[in-house]
Amino acid sequence: MRIRDILRRKGDTVATVGPDATVRQLLAVLAEHNIGAVVVSPDGTSISGIVSERDVVRRLHDRGAGLLDRPVSDIMTAEVRSCGPGDQVEDLRRTMTEHRFRHVPVVEDGRLTGIVSIGDVVKSAIDELESEREHLVGYIQGAP
Ligand code: AMP
């Protein structure tokens, strides 16, 4: 299965915030969309960074509540690992496990075209196992 198969099902919407948005505004976006990370982008298509709830929790612990009025660019990860729509989901799963992050933006022709979370990857693995199981059951039941 490829990344584009996941995007076909879940859609290509990506929540973004500008680098100058405050951490407080970021929290509103996370809460509103019920998500764990957003891509930091000045224009909605290029990527300046990624910021997840984990970044907020760690920095809040280090720096206190004053963090809420700081720009997200203060706490984002600027070196973002992305993937392409033609990449194999299995390779992405390995990347996520190895680097310990749960979100990977999808980029095509230099433009942000989606985001895949570890939840999407797990769901695609379960769907694949389920259809394999149905195929095997059909094969066994159909066997003379
Ligand atoms: P997450 O597991 O996605 O909540 O992120 C854990 C840490 O990895 C946070 O510091 C994120 O900013 C960072 N991170 C998340 N996704 C990526 C990514 N695709 N590339 C690089 N860093 C990331």
Short mmCIF file of C-alpha atoms and ligand atoms in Angstrom, two decimals:
data_model
loop_
_atom_site.label_atom_id
_atom_site.label_comp_id
_atom_site.label_asym_id
_atom_site.label_seq_id
_atom_site.Cartn_x
_atom_site.Cartn_y
_atom_site.Cartn_z
CA MET A 1 0.00 0.00 0.00
CA ARG A 2 1.19 3.50 -0.82
CA ILE A 3 0.78 6.87 0.89
CA ARG A 4 -1.64 8.05 -1.81
CA ASP A 5 -3.99 5.17 -0.88
CA ILE A 6 -4.18 6.53 2.68
CA LEU A 7 -4.77 10.09 1.41
CA ARG A 8 -7.50 8.89 -0.94
CA ARG A 9 -9.43 7.67 2.10
CA LYS A 10 -8.69 10.39 4.64
CA GLY A 11 -8.38 13.38 2.28
CA ASP A 12 -5.62 15.90 1.75
CA THR A 13 -6.54 18.50 4.36
CA VAL A 14 -3.60 19.63 6.50
CA ALA A 15 -3.93 21.96 9.46
CA THR A 16 -1.22 24.63 9.30
CA VAL A 17 -0.23 27.66 11.33
CA GLY A 18 2.09 30.51 10.35
CA PRO A 19 5.48 30.71 12.13
CA ASP A 20 4.37 33.88 13.94
CA ALA A 21 1.22 32.33 15.41
CA THR A 22 1.46 32.08 19.17
CA VAL A 23 1.59 28.81 21.08
CA ARG A 24 -1.83 29.79 22.48
CA GLN A 25 -3.22 29.97 18.91
CA LEU A 26 -1.56 26.66 18.10
CA LEU A 27 -3.35 25.03 21.05
CA ALA A 28 -6.67 26.34 19.71
CA VAL A 29 -5.97 24.73 16.31
CA LEU A 30 -4.98 21.40 17.92
CA ALA A 31 -8.15 21.42 20.03
CA GLU A 32 -10.46 22.58 17.23
CA HIS A 33 -9.34 19.83 14.83
CA ASN A 34 -8.75 17.21 17.53
CA ILE A 35 -5.22 16.55 16.21
CA GLY A 36 -1.75 16.11 17.71
CA ALA A 37 0.45 18.14 15.37
CA VAL A 38 0.33 20.92 12.80
CA VAL A 39 2.64 21.87 10.00
CA VAL A 40 4.15 25.34 10.34
CA SER A 41 3.84 27.09 7.01
CA PRO A 42 3.80 30.75 5.95
CA ASP A 43 1.53 30.06 2.96
CA GLY A 44 -0.14 26.66 3.47
CA THR A 45 2.05 24.92 0.87
CA SER A 46 5.71 25.30 1.90
CA ILE A 47 6.99 23.78 5.14
CA SER A 48 8.92 25.80 7.75
CA GLY A 49 8.54 23.23 10.51
CA ILE A 50 6.26 20.92 12.45
CA VAL A 51 5.00 21.32 15.98
CA SER A 52 3.26 18.67 18.05
CA GLU A 53 1.55 18.55 21.42
CA ARG A 54 4.72 16.89 22.71
CA ASP A 55 6.75 20.03 21.90
CA VAL A 56 4.25 22.17 23.82
CA VAL A 57 4.23 19.90 26.88
CA ARG A 58 8.03 19.71 27.09
CA ARG A 59 8.58 23.46 26.63
CA LEU A 60 5.77 24.35 29.06
CA HIS A 61 7.52 22.23 31.65
CA ASP A 62 10.88 23.94 30.91
CA ARG A 63 9.73 27.53 30.48
CA GLY A 64 6.40 27.95 32.22
CA ALA A 65 3.15 29.58 31.12
CA GLY A 66 4.92 32.56 29.46
CA LEU A 67 5.47 30.15 26.58
CA LEU A 68 1.83 30.56 25.53
CA ASP A 69 2.52 34.01 24.12
CA ARG A 70 5.68 33.02 22.26
CA PRO A 71 5.63 32.28 18.50
CA VAL A 72 5.43 28.62 17.43
CA SER A 73 8.71 29.11 15.55
CA ASP A 74 10.35 29.08 19.04
CA ILE A 75 9.34 25.50 19.69
CA MET A 76 8.84 23.85 16.27
CA THR A 77 11.10 21.21 14.78
CA ALA A 78 12.60 22.91 11.73
CA GLU A 79 14.13 19.84 10.12
CA VAL A 80 11.01 18.05 8.95
CA ARG A 81 11.02 14.58 7.49
CA SER A 82 8.39 14.33 4.76
CA CYS A 83 7.27 11.62 2.36
CA GLY A 84 5.83 11.47 -1.15
CA PRO A 85 2.45 10.08 -2.30
CA GLY A 86 4.20 7.19 -4.09
CA ASP A 87 6.15 6.03 -1.00
CA GLN A 88 5.33 2.68 0.58
CA VAL A 89 3.36 2.87 3.86
CA GLU A 90 5.61 0.12 5.25
CA ASP A 91 8.72 2.31 4.77
CA LEU A 92 6.98 5.22 6.49
CA ARG A 93 6.04 2.99 9.43
CA ARG A 94 9.73 2.10 9.83
CA THR A 95 10.77 5.77 9.65
CA MET A 96 8.19 6.75 12.29
CA THR A 97 9.27 3.95 14.61
CA GLU A 98 12.98 4.63 14.18
CA HIS A 99 12.75 8.42 14.65
CA ARG A 100 9.93 8.31 17.21
CA PHE A 101 7.55 10.75 15.63
CA ARG A 102 3.89 10.21 14.83
CA HIS A 103 3.26 12.65 12.00
CA VAL A 104 4.77 12.98 8.54
CA PRO A 105 3.71 15.62 5.98
CA VAL A 106 3.24 14.50 2.38
CA VAL A 107 4.95 16.65 -0.25
CA GLU A 108 4.50 16.53 -4.02
CA ASP A 109 6.34 18.87 -6.41
CA GLY A 110 7.49 20.91 -3.41
CA ARG A 111 3.95 21.50 -2.16
CA LEU A 112 2.31 20.22 1.00
CA THR A 113 -0.41 17.79 -0.12
CA GLY A 114 -1.36 15.87 3.02
CA ILE A 115 -0.24 14.50 6.36
CA VAL A 116 -0.07 10.92 7.62
CA SER A 117 -0.24 10.06 11.31
CA ILE A 118 0.76 6.86 13.07
CA GLY A 119 -2.98 6.26 13.54
CA ASP A 120 -3.47 6.29 9.74
CA VAL A 121 -0.56 3.84 9.34
CA VAL A 122 -1.97 1.47 11.99
CA LYS A 123 -5.43 1.67 10.40
CA SER A 124 -4.04 0.79 6.96
CA ALA A 125 -2.18 -2.21 8.47
CA ILE A 126 -5.38 -3.44 10.15
CA ASP A 127 -7.40 -2.97 6.92
CA GLU A 128 -4.79 -4.95 4.99
CA LEU A 129 -4.77 -7.79 7.56
CA GLU A 130 -8.57 -7.85 7.54
CA SER A 131 -8.82 -8.16 3.74
CA GLU A 132 -6.06 -10.82 3.77
CA ARG A 133 -8.03 -12.75 6.40
CA GLU A 134 -11.25 -12.51 4.36
CA HIS A 135 -9.39 -13.73 1.29
CA LEU A 136 -7.92 -16.71 3.20
CA VAL A 137 -11.29 -17.63 4.76
CA GLY A 138 -12.92 -17.46 1.30
CA TYR A 139 -10.12 -19.61 -0.11
CA ILE A 140 -10.41 -22.25 2.65
CA GLN A 141 -14.22 -22.35 2.53
CA GLY A 142 -14.17 -22.52 -1.27
CA ALA A 143 -11.61 -25.36 -1.28
CA PRO A 144 -13.06 -28.80 -2.04
P1 AMP B 1 5.03 13.52 17.52
O1 AMP B 1 5.36 12.10 17.86
O2 AMP B 1 4.60 13.65 16.07
O3 AMP B 1 4.13 14.18 18.49
O4 AMP B 1 6.43 14.33 17.54
C1 AMP B 1 7.49 14.04 18.42
C2 AMP B 1 8.63 15.02 18.12
O5 AMP B 1 9.08 14.87 16.76
C3 AMP B 1 8.26 16.50 18.24
O6 AMP B 1 9.41 17.20 18.71
C4 AMP B 1 7.92 16.92 16.81
O7 AMP B 1 8.15 18.31 16.56
C5 AMP B 1 8.87 16.07 16.01
N1 AMP B 1 8.30 15.66 14.74
C6 AMP B 1 7.02 15.25 14.49
N2 AMP B 1 6.87 14.93 13.21
C7 AMP B 1 8.06 15.13 12.60
C8 AMP B 1 8.54 14.98 11.25
N3 AMP B 1 7.78 14.53 10.27
N4 AMP B 1 9.85 15.31 11.00
C9 AMP B 1 10.65 15.76 11.99
N5 AMP B 1 10.27 15.91 13.28
C10 AMP B 1 8.98 15.60 13.58
#
